[in-house]
Coordinates of C-alpha atoms in Angstrom, one line a residue:
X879 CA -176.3 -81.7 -20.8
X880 CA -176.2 -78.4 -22.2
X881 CA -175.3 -77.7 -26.1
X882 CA -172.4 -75.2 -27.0
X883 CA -172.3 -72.5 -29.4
X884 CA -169.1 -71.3 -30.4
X885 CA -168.1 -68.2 -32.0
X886 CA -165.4 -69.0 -33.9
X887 CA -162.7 -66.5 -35.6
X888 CA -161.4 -67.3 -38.7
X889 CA -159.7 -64.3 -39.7
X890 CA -160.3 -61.8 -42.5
X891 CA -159.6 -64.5 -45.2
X892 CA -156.7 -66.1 -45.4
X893 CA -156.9 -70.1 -44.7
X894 CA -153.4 -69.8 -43.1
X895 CA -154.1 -67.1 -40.6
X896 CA -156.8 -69.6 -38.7
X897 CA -155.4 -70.0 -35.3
X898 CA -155.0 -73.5 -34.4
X899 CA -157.2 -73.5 -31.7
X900 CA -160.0 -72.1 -34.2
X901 CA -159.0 -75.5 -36.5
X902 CA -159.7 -77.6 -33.6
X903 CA -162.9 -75.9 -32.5
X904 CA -164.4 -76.3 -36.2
X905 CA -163.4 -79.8 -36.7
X906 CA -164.5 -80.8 -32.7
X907 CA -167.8 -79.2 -33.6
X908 CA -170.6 -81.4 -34.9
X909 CA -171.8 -79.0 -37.5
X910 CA -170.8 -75.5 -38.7
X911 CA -172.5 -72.7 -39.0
X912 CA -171.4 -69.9 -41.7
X913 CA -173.3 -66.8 -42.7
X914 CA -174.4 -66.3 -45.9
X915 CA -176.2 -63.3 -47.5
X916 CA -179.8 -62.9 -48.4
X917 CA -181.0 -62.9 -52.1
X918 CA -183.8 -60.0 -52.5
X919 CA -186.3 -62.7 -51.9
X920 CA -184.3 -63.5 -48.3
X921 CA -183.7 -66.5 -49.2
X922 CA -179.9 -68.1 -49.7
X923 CA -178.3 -66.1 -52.7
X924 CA -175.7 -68.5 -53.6
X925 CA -172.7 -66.7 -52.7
X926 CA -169.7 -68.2 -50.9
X927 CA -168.6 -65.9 -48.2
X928 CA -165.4 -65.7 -47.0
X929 CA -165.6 -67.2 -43.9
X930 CA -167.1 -70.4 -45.5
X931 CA -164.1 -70.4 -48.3
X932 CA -162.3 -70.6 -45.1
X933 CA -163.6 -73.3 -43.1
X934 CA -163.7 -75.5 -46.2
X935 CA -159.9 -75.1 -46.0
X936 CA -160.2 -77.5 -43.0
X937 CA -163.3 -79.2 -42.5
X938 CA -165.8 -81.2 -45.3
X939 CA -168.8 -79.6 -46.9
X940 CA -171.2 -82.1 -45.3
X941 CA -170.5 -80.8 -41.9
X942 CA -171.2 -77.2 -43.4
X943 CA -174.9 -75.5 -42.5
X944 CA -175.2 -72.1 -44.6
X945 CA -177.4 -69.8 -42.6
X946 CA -178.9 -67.0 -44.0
X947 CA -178.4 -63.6 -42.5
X948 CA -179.3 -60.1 -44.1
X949 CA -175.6 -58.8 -44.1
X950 CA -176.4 -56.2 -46.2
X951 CA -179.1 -54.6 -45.0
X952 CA -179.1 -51.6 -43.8
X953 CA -182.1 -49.2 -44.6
X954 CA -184.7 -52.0 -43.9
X955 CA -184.7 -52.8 -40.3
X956 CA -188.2 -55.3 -40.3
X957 CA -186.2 -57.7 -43.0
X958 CA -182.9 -57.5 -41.3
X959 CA -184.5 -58.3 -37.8
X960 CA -186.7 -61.2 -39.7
X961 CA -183.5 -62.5 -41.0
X962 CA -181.7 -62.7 -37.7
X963 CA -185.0 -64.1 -36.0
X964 CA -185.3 -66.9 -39.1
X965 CA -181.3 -67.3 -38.3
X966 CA -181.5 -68.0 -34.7
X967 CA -184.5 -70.3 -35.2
X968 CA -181.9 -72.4 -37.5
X969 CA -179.4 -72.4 -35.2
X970 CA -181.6 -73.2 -32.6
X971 CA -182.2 -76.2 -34.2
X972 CA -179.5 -77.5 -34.7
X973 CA -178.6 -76.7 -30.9
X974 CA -181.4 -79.3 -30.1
X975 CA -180.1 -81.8 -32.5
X976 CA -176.4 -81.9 -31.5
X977 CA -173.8 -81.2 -28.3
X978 CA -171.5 -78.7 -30.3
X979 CA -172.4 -76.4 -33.2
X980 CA -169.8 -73.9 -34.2
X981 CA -170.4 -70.3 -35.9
X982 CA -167.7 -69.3 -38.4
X983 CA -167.2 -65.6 -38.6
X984 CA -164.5 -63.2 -40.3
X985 CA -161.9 -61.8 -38.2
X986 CA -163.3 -62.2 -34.2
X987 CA -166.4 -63.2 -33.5
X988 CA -165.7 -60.1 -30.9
X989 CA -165.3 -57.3 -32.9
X990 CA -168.5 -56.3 -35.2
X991 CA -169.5 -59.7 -35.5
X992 CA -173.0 -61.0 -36.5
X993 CA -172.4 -63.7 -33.7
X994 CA -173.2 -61.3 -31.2
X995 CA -176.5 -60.8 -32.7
X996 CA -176.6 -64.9 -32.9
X997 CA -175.6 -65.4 -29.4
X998 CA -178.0 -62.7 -28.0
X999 CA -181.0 -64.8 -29.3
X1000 CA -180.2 -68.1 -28.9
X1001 CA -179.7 -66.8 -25.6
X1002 CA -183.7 -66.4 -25.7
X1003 CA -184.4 -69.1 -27.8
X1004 CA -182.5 -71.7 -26.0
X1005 CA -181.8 -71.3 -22.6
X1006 CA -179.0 -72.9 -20.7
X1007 CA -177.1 -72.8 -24.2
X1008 CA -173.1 -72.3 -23.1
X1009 CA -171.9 -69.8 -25.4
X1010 CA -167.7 -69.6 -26.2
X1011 CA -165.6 -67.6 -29.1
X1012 CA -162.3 -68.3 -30.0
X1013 CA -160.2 -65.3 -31.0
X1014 CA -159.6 -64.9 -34.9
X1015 CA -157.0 -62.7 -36.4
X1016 CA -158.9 -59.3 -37.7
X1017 CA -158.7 -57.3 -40.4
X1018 CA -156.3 -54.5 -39.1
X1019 CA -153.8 -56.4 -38.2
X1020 CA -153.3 -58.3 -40.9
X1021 CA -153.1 -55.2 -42.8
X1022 CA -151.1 -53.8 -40.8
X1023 CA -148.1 -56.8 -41.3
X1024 CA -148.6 -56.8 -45.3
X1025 CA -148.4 -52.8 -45.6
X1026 CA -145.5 -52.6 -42.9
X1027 CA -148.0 -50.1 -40.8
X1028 CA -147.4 -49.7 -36.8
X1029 CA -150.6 -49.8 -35.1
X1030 CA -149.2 -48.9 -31.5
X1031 CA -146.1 -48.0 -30.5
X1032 CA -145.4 -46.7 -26.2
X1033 CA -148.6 -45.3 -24.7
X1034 CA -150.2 -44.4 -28.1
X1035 CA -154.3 -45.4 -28.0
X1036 CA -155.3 -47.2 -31.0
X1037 CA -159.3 -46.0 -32.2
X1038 CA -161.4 -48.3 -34.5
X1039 CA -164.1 -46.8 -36.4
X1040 CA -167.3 -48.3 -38.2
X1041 CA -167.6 -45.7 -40.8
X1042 CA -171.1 -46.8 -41.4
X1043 CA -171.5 -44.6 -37.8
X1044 CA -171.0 -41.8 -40.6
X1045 CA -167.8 -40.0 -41.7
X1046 CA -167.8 -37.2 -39.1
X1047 CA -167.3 -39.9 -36.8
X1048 CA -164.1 -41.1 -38.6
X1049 CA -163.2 -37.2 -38.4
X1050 CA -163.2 -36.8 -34.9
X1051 CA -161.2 -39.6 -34.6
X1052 CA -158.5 -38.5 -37.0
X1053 CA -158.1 -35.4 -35.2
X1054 CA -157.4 -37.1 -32.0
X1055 CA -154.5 -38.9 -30.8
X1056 CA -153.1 -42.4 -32.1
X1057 CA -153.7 -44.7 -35.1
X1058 CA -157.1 -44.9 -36.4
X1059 CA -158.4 -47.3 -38.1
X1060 CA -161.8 -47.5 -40.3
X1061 CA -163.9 -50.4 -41.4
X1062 CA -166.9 -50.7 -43.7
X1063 CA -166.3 -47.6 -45.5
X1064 CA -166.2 -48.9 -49.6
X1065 CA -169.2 -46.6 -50.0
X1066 CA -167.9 -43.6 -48.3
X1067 CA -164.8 -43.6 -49.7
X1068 CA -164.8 -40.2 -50.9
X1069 CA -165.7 -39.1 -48.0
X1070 CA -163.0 -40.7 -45.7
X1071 CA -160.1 -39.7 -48.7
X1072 CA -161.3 -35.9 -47.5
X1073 CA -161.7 -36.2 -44.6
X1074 CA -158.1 -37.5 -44.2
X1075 CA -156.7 -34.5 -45.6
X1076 CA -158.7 -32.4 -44.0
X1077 CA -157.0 -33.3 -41.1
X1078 CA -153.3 -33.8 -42.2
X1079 CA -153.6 -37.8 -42.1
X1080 CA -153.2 -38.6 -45.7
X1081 CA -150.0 -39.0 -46.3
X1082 CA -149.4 -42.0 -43.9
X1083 CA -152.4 -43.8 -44.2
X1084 CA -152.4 -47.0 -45.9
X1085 CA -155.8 -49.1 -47.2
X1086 CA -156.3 -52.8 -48.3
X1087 CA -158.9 -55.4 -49.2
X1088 CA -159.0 -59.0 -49.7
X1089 CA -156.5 -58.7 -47.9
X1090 CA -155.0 -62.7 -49.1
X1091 CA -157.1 -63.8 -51.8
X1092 CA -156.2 -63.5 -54.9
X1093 CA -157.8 -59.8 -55.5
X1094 CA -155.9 -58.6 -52.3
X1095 CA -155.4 -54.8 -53.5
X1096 CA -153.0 -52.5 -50.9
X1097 CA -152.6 -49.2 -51.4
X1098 CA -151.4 -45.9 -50.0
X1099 CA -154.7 -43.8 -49.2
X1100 CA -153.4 -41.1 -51.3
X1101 CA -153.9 -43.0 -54.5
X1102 CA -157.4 -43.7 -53.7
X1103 CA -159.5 -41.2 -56.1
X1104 CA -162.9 -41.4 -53.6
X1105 CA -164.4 -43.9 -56.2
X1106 CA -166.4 -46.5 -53.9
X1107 CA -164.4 -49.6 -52.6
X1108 CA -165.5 -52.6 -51.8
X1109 CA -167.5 -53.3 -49.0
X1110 CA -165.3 -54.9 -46.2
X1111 CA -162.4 -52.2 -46.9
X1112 CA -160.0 -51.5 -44.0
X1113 CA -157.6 -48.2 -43.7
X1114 CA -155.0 -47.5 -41.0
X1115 CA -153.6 -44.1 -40.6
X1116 CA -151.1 -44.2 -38.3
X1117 CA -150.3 -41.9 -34.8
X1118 CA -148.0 -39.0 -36.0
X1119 CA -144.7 -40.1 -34.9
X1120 CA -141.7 -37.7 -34.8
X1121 CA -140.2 -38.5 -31.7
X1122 CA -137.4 -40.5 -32.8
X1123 CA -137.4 -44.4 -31.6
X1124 CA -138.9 -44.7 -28.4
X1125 CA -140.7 -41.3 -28.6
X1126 CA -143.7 -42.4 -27.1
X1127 CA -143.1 -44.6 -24.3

């Protein structure tokens, strides 16, 4: 019989917005997986992530594995490959030893997820391996219902940017139609503030982090002073809207 692996969602940090069918897939699966990041030395560096603060909210630490991934990495591409190989040799692992293993991820393991990376070579690593996600609640939209911002409204489009794709890509964007919103830019933040008024999306635009734990900070983007932010920041600035109710359908 084949062994699962599946990617579950557990949102961007807040035990309470873990759907119920995520609850259920962590405590049906025999272990859980949750990422951790590499020390220098790539080994485990200590630190609690956020999606292991979260699954701790609902299942005990000895069914917890901490897997070592190099989240941070970004220059060296040899040590963060090494890391995802040395991660999916784990996993595969425990594949062999047990029916169910689930991988805990922030927000959806669909959207910028290192489970894709996960899946993709235990794909290789263990053949026949049945590979789910459940959907987690991301980033943007629980921003969006603690700042009060409308992500869509009528036939608006709605753009996501990476802005570690570069800030010219976040650019383009904003000068296009719709909301945008931008993830992974704490160390471009200068960069994003001006490019935001360069092209008249400013005023509107809203950014947060944390977003509920207990150093959740929310703010319009026009206080930001371009000083860098942390990592896993989100922003939304929302379509231009001056149709009235209804304007865009």
């Amino acid at each position: 019989m084949s062994s699962r692996l599946i990617g579950v969602g557990v949102g961007p940090g807040d035990p309470e917005l873990v759907t119920v069918k995520g609850v259920n897939a962590l405590r049906a699966a025999d272990v859980v997986v949750v990422p951790v990041m590499a020390a220098p030395d790539g080994k485990d560096g200590g630190e609690r992530g956020r999606a292991e603060a979260t699954v701790l909210q609902y299942v005990g630490e000895e069914k917890v594995v901490r897997v070592v991934f190099a989240l941070n990495e970004r220059s060296d591409r040899a040590r963060r490959e090494a890391a995802w190989d040395a991660a999916g040799e784990r996993v595969a692992q425990l594949l062999k030893e047990h029916t169910s293993v689930a991988f805990a991820t922030i927000g959806d393991p669909n959207v910028y997820s290192t489970f894709t990376y996960l899946a993709q070579t235990i794909g290789e690593l263990v053949p026949g391996t049945v590979v789910e996600t459940v959907p987690g609640i991301t980033a943007m939209q629980d921003l969006a219902a603690r700042s009060g911002a409308v992500l869509t409204e009528g036939t608006e489009p709605l753009t996501l940017v990476p802005v570690t794709a570069g800030a010219a890509v976040l650019k383009d964007a904003l000068n296009g139609p719709g909301t945008v919103v931008a993830y992974k830019f704490g160390r471009q933040a200068q960069a994003v503030v001006e490019a935001l008024r360069e092209t008249g999306r400013i005023e509107d635009a809203v950014w947060g982090s944390a977003l509920g734990l207990a150093e959740e900070s929310i703010q319009a983007a026009g206080e930001l002073d371009g000083r860098p932010l942390p990592y896993l920041s989100t922003l939304i600035a929302p379509a231009r809207r001056d149709g009235g109710r209804g304007g865009k359908l």
